[in-house]
Amino acid sequence: AQTVTQSQPEMSVQEAETVTLSCTYDTSESDYYLFWYKQPPSRQMILVIRQEAYKQQNATENRFSVNFQKAAKSFSLKISDSQLGDAAMYFCAYREEYGNKLVFGAGTILRVKS
Amino acid sequence: EPEVTQTPSHQVTQMGQEVILRCVPISNHLYFYWYRQILGQKVEFLVSFYNNEISEKSEIFDDQFSVERPDGSNFTLKIRSTKLEDSAMYFCASSEIQNLNYGYTFGSGTRLTVV
């Protein structure tokens, strides 16, 4: 079974600085999808960014970018110019290419200091 | 932007009672899901639903749970006889085309408290 590991239970970053959240996963599949979801205190799950495993180019969405290392099975999220509104729980998630379900990591709490 | 709507936002129920959690997926989405998040823990898959039937379910989704799409818009999760350990945040999600994988859209969740 696929597993997703987020080794950082909690991270802090100064406003306007850059922070990287780590995620590793285990799979025997060659094609799959990876996601980062943000969960603010409201508890809603918000898609931040996604990456298709067959694409070598790292996905970017404004201040959010990923470092996808397929061979290492690593999928880190970089947040540039951190803002107070970025404070949330961040979940890394995996999905098989033809799968039904997302497999989530345990999450990383991001605190942003002003 | 289209949203997945869940009601109620918070439900308190007595142990042993039946509870129905409701979701209105995005109108042109074809795949529907329920996930659960026990407080402080990871988000866990419960069930996926397509073409009016369950396409996959987890070991959590036992006989106490059922899902239904009673009309063209609602998607419900029923827990027949709630237990204390069913207390969690329940998220509904929907997606448009599974294999193109634009990602799910999640609802805001229903916080279920079993007392």
Tab-separated table of C-alpha atoms in Angstrom:
chain	number	residue	atom	x	y	z
A	1	ALA	CA	0.000	0.000	0.000
A	2	GLN	CA	1.120	3.502	-0.692
A	3	THR	CA	2.243	5.622	2.229
A	4	VAL	CA	2.922	9.321	2.578
A	5	THR	CA	5.277	10.667	5.220
A	6	GLN	CA	5.576	14.226	6.431
A	7	SER	CA	8.457	14.283	8.867
A	8	GLN	CA	7.932	17.819	10.138
A	9	PRO	CA	5.016	18.036	12.585
A	10	GLU	CA	5.470	21.788	12.858
A	11	MET	CA	7.375	24.549	11.052
A	12	SER	CA	7.756	28.281	11.621
A	13	VAL	CA	8.643	31.026	9.181
A	14	GLN	CA	9.027	34.750	9.409
A	15	GLU	CA	6.668	36.812	7.328
A	16	ALA	CA	8.118	37.487	3.832
A	17	GLU	CA	10.620	34.648	4.194
A	18	THR	CA	10.680	31.302	2.401
A	19	VAL	CA	9.845	27.946	3.925
A	20	THR	CA	10.012	24.395	2.593
A	21	LEU	CA	7.739	21.600	3.785
A	22	SER	CA	8.920	18.050	3.236
A	23	CYS	CA	7.025	15.047	1.965
A	24	THR	CA	8.151	11.595	0.948
A	25	TYR	CA	6.043	8.754	-0.331
A	26	ASP	CA	6.326	5.115	-1.108
A	27	THR	CA	4.870	3.519	-4.217
A	28	SER	CA	5.718	0.928	-6.816
A	29	GLU	CA	3.716	2.760	-9.480
A	30	SER	CA	5.368	4.814	-12.195
A	31	ASP	CA	2.465	7.140	-12.924
A	32	TYR	CA	0.584	8.898	-10.159
A	33	TYR	CA	-0.381	12.314	-8.857
A	34	LEU	CA	0.803	14.299	-5.892
A	35	PHE	CA	-0.932	17.151	-4.119
A	36	TRP	CA	-0.499	19.681	-1.385
A	37	TYR	CA	-3.616	20.698	0.502
A	38	LYS	CA	-3.939	23.559	2.955
A	39	GLN	CA	-6.239	23.318	5.954
A	40	PRO	CA	-6.678	26.656	7.750
A	41	PRO	CA	-8.352	26.889	11.177
A	42	SER	CA	-11.723	26.815	9.417
A	43	ARG	CA	-10.846	23.132	8.675
A	44	GLN	CA	-11.701	23.393	4.977
A	45	MET	CA	-9.359	21.470	2.663
A	46	ILE	CA	-7.990	23.723	-0.066
A	47	LEU	CA	-5.937	22.449	-2.989
A	48	VAL	CA	-2.664	24.361	-3.182
A	49	ILE	CA	-0.776	22.642	-5.967
A	50	ARG	CA	-0.622	19.355	-7.855
A	51	GLN	CA	2.023	17.466	-9.776
A	52	GLU	CA	1.717	14.713	-12.348
A	53	ALA	CA	4.486	12.160	-11.927
A	54	TYR	CA	5.108	11.885	-15.670
A	55	LYS	CA	5.972	15.579	-15.863
A	56	GLN	CA	9.568	16.436	-15.116
A	57	GLN	CA	8.865	20.122	-14.718
A	58	ASN	CA	8.072	21.195	-11.189
A	59	ALA	CA	4.623	22.694	-10.695
A	60	THR	CA	4.285	26.318	-9.590
A	61	GLU	CA	1.299	28.368	-8.483
A	62	ASN	CA	2.215	31.943	-7.714
A	63	ARG	CA	4.204	31.877	-4.428
A	64	PHE	CA	3.903	28.093	-4.150
A	65	SER	CA	6.220	25.697	-5.933
A	66	VAL	CA	7.250	22.095	-5.556
A	67	ASN	CA	10.516	20.226	-5.784
A	68	PHE	CA	9.534	16.852	-7.221
A	69	GLN	CA	12.285	14.254	-7.114
A	70	LYS	CA	10.747	11.118	-8.586
A	71	ALA	CA	13.703	8.809	-8.034
A	72	ALA	CA	13.938	9.866	-4.415
A	73	LYS	CA	10.142	9.801	-4.034
A	74	SER	CA	10.227	13.255	-2.579
A	75	PHE	CA	7.723	16.067	-3.070
A	76	SER	CA	8.483	19.191	-1.067
A	77	LEU	CA	6.472	22.403	-1.051
A	78	LYS	CA	8.202	25.779	-1.097
A	79	ILE	CA	6.295	28.853	-0.011
A	80	SER	CA	7.972	32.104	-0.973
A	81	ASP	CA	7.261	35.516	0.535
A	82	SER	CA	5.272	33.904	3.353
A	83	GLN	CA	2.157	35.716	4.466
A	84	LEU	CA	0.165	35.543	7.689
A	85	GLY	CA	-2.660	33.923	5.738
A	86	ASP	CA	-0.401	31.002	4.894
A	87	ALA	CA	-0.579	29.800	8.480
A	88	ALA	CA	-2.367	26.466	8.371
A	89	MET	CA	-1.962	22.719	8.431
A	90	TYR	CA	-0.491	21.459	5.144
A	91	PHE	CA	-1.148	17.944	3.925
A	92	CYS	CA	0.760	16.111	1.242
A	93	ALA	CA	-1.335	13.554	-0.644
A	94	TYR	CA	-0.817	10.818	-3.216
A	95	ARG	CA	-3.167	9.303	-5.729
A	96	GLU	CA	-2.647	6.413	-8.125
A	97	GLU	CA	-3.069	7.240	-11.794
A	98	TYR	CA	-6.335	5.339	-12.033
A	99	GLY	CA	-7.105	5.272	-8.365
A	100	ASN	CA	-10.098	6.477	-6.454
A	101	LYS	CA	-8.625	7.717	-3.265
A	102	LEU	CA	-6.149	10.180	-1.888
A	103	VAL	CA	-3.636	8.933	0.651
A	104	PHE	CA	-2.677	11.715	3.022
A	105	GLY	CA	0.350	12.358	5.148
A	106	ALA	CA	0.012	13.295	8.803
A	107	GLY	CA	0.312	16.993	8.075
A	108	THR	CA	2.661	19.852	8.970
A	109	ILE	CA	1.484	22.827	10.989
A	110	LEU	CA	2.935	26.018	9.524
A	111	ARG	CA	3.162	29.060	11.779
A	112	VAL	CA	3.938	32.449	10.275
A	113	LYS	CA	5.506	35.064	12.549
A	114	SER	CA	5.011	38.771	11.983
B	1	GLU	CA	-16.088	29.474	-8.215
B	2	PRO	CA	-18.203	26.310	-7.835
B	3	GLU	CA	-18.290	24.839	-4.355
B	4	VAL	CA	-19.078	21.588	-2.641
B	5	THR	CA	-21.646	22.348	0.040
B	6	GLN	CA	-21.991	20.320	3.226
B	7	THR	CA	-24.725	20.505	5.815
B	8	PRO	CA	-24.883	20.755	8.727
B	9	SER	CA	-21.577	22.334	9.670
B	10	HIS	CA	-21.807	20.800	13.135
B	11	GLN	CA	-23.938	17.887	14.310
B	12	VAL	CA	-24.215	16.593	17.845
B	13	THR	CA	-25.827	13.211	18.269
B	14	GLN	CA	-26.397	10.666	21.006
B	15	MET	CA	-24.467	7.415	20.852
B	16	GLY	CA	-26.535	4.781	19.075
B	17	GLN	CA	-28.503	7.275	17.024
B	18	GLU	CA	-28.543	7.401	13.250
B	19	VAL	CA	-27.059	10.436	11.569
B	20	ILE	CA	-27.129	11.602	7.958
B	21	LEU	CA	-24.519	13.980	6.646
B	22	ARG	CA	-25.434	15.814	3.483
B	23	CYS	CA	-23.386	17.076	0.591
B	24	VAL	CA	-24.156	18.872	-2.648
B	25	PRO	CA	-21.287	18.199	-5.064
B	26	ILE	CA	-20.370	20.464	-7.938
B	27	SER	CA	-23.021	20.018	-10.594
B	28	ASN	CA	-20.944	18.620	-13.466
B	29	HIS	CA	-18.804	16.362	-11.287
B	30	LEU	CA	-19.247	12.631	-11.633
B	31	TYR	CA	-17.173	11.211	-8.784
B	32	PHE	CA	-18.007	11.671	-5.142
B	33	TYR	CA	-16.085	10.897	-1.996
B	34	TRP	CA	-16.275	10.923	1.773
B	35	TYR	CA	-13.221	11.395	3.960
B	36	ARG	CA	-12.903	11.516	7.728
B	37	GLN	CA	-10.504	13.382	9.989
B	38	ILE	CA	-10.453	12.508	13.659
B	39	LEU	CA	-9.255	15.525	15.619
B	40	GLY	CA	-5.489	15.865	15.422
B	41	GLN	CA	-5.087	12.950	13.041
B	42	LYS	CA	-4.644	12.505	9.319
B	43	VAL	CA	-7.401	12.655	6.761
B	44	GLU	CA	-8.648	9.157	5.903
B	45	PHE	CA	-10.501	7.904	2.865
B	46	LEU	CA	-13.894	6.339	3.521
B	47	VAL	CA	-15.615	5.737	0.209
B	48	SER	CA	-15.838	6.738	-3.421
B	49	PHE	CA	-19.019	6.699	-5.485
B	50	TYR	CA	-19.569	6.750	-9.219
B	51	ASN	CA	-22.505	5.952	-11.467
B	52	ASN	CA	-24.769	5.340	-8.481
B	53	GLU	CA	-22.602	2.750	-6.865
B	54	ILE	CA	-19.638	2.464	-4.542
B	55	SER	CA	-16.413	2.184	-6.532
B	56	GLU	CA	-14.071	1.760	-3.593
B	57	LYS	CA	-14.300	1.742	0.188
B	58	SER	CA	-11.845	1.529	3.043
B	59	GLU	CA	-11.859	-0.849	5.990
B	60	ILE	CA	-13.304	1.975	8.070
B	61	PHE	CA	-16.435	1.936	5.925
B	62	ASP	CA	-18.159	-1.013	7.570
B	63	ASP	CA	-21.819	-2.034	7.651
B	64	GLN	CA	-22.640	0.921	9.880
B	65	PHE	CA	-21.962	3.272	7.002
B	66	SER	CA	-23.864	3.772	3.775
B	67	VAL	CA	-23.909	6.331	0.993
B	68	GLU	CA	-26.641	7.393	-1.323
B	69	ARG	CA	-27.372	9.844	-4.081
B	70	PRO	CA	-31.127	10.142	-3.576
B	71	ASP	CA	-31.668	12.723	-6.292
B	72	GLY	CA	-29.626	14.499	-8.917
B	73	SER	CA	-27.865	16.820	-6.520
B	74	ASN	CA	-27.426	15.429	-3.007
B	75	PHE	CA	-24.869	12.880	-1.840
B	76	THR	CA	-25.361	11.564	1.675
B	77	LEU	CA	-23.392	9.600	4.239
B	78	LYS	CA	-25.441	7.699	6.805
B	79	ILE	CA	-24.104	6.252	10.012
B	80	ARG	CA	-26.703	3.846	11.382
B	81	SER	CA	-25.756	3.568	15.025
B	82	THR	CA	-23.153	6.110	15.982
B	83	LYS	CA	-20.295	5.301	18.334
B	84	LEU	CA	-18.133	7.674	20.327
B	85	GLU	CA	-15.230	6.964	17.994
B	86	ASP	CA	-17.246	8.223	15.028
B	87	SER	CA	-16.676	11.745	16.341
B	88	ALA	CA	-14.673	13.436	13.611
B	89	MET	CA	-14.737	15.956	10.814
B	90	TYR	CA	-16.358	14.454	7.729
B	91	PHE	CA	-15.429	15.882	4.360
B	92	CYS	CA	-17.300	15.394	1.140
B	93	ALA	CA	-15.431	15.863	-2.129
B	94	SER	CA	-16.173	15.625	-5.805
B	95	SER	CA	-14.149	15.468	-8.993
B	96	GLU	CA	-14.945	15.971	-12.629
B	97	ILE	CA	-12.979	13.394	-14.520
B	98	GLN	CA	-11.113	10.875	-12.428
B	99	ASN	CA	-8.282	10.032	-14.733
B	100	LEU	CA	-7.478	13.538	-15.871
B	101	ASN	CA	-7.150	14.256	-12.227
B	102	TYR	CA	-7.759	17.922	-11.825
B	103	GLY	CA	-7.923	17.188	-8.140
B	104	TYR	CA	-10.809	17.027	-5.811
B	105	THR	CA	-12.869	19.897	-4.552
B	106	PHE	CA	-13.592	19.441	-0.868
B	107	GLY	CA	-16.503	20.802	1.081
B	108	SER	CA	-16.051	22.708	4.328
B	109	GLY	CA	-16.787	19.607	6.360
B	110	THR	CA	-19.300	18.533	8.967
B	111	ARG	CA	-18.051	18.236	12.510
B	112	LEU	CA	-19.799	15.244	14.059
B	113	THR	CA	-19.782	14.962	17.825
B	114	VAL	CA	-21.137	11.777	19.362
B	115	VAL	CA	-21.990	12.075	23.057
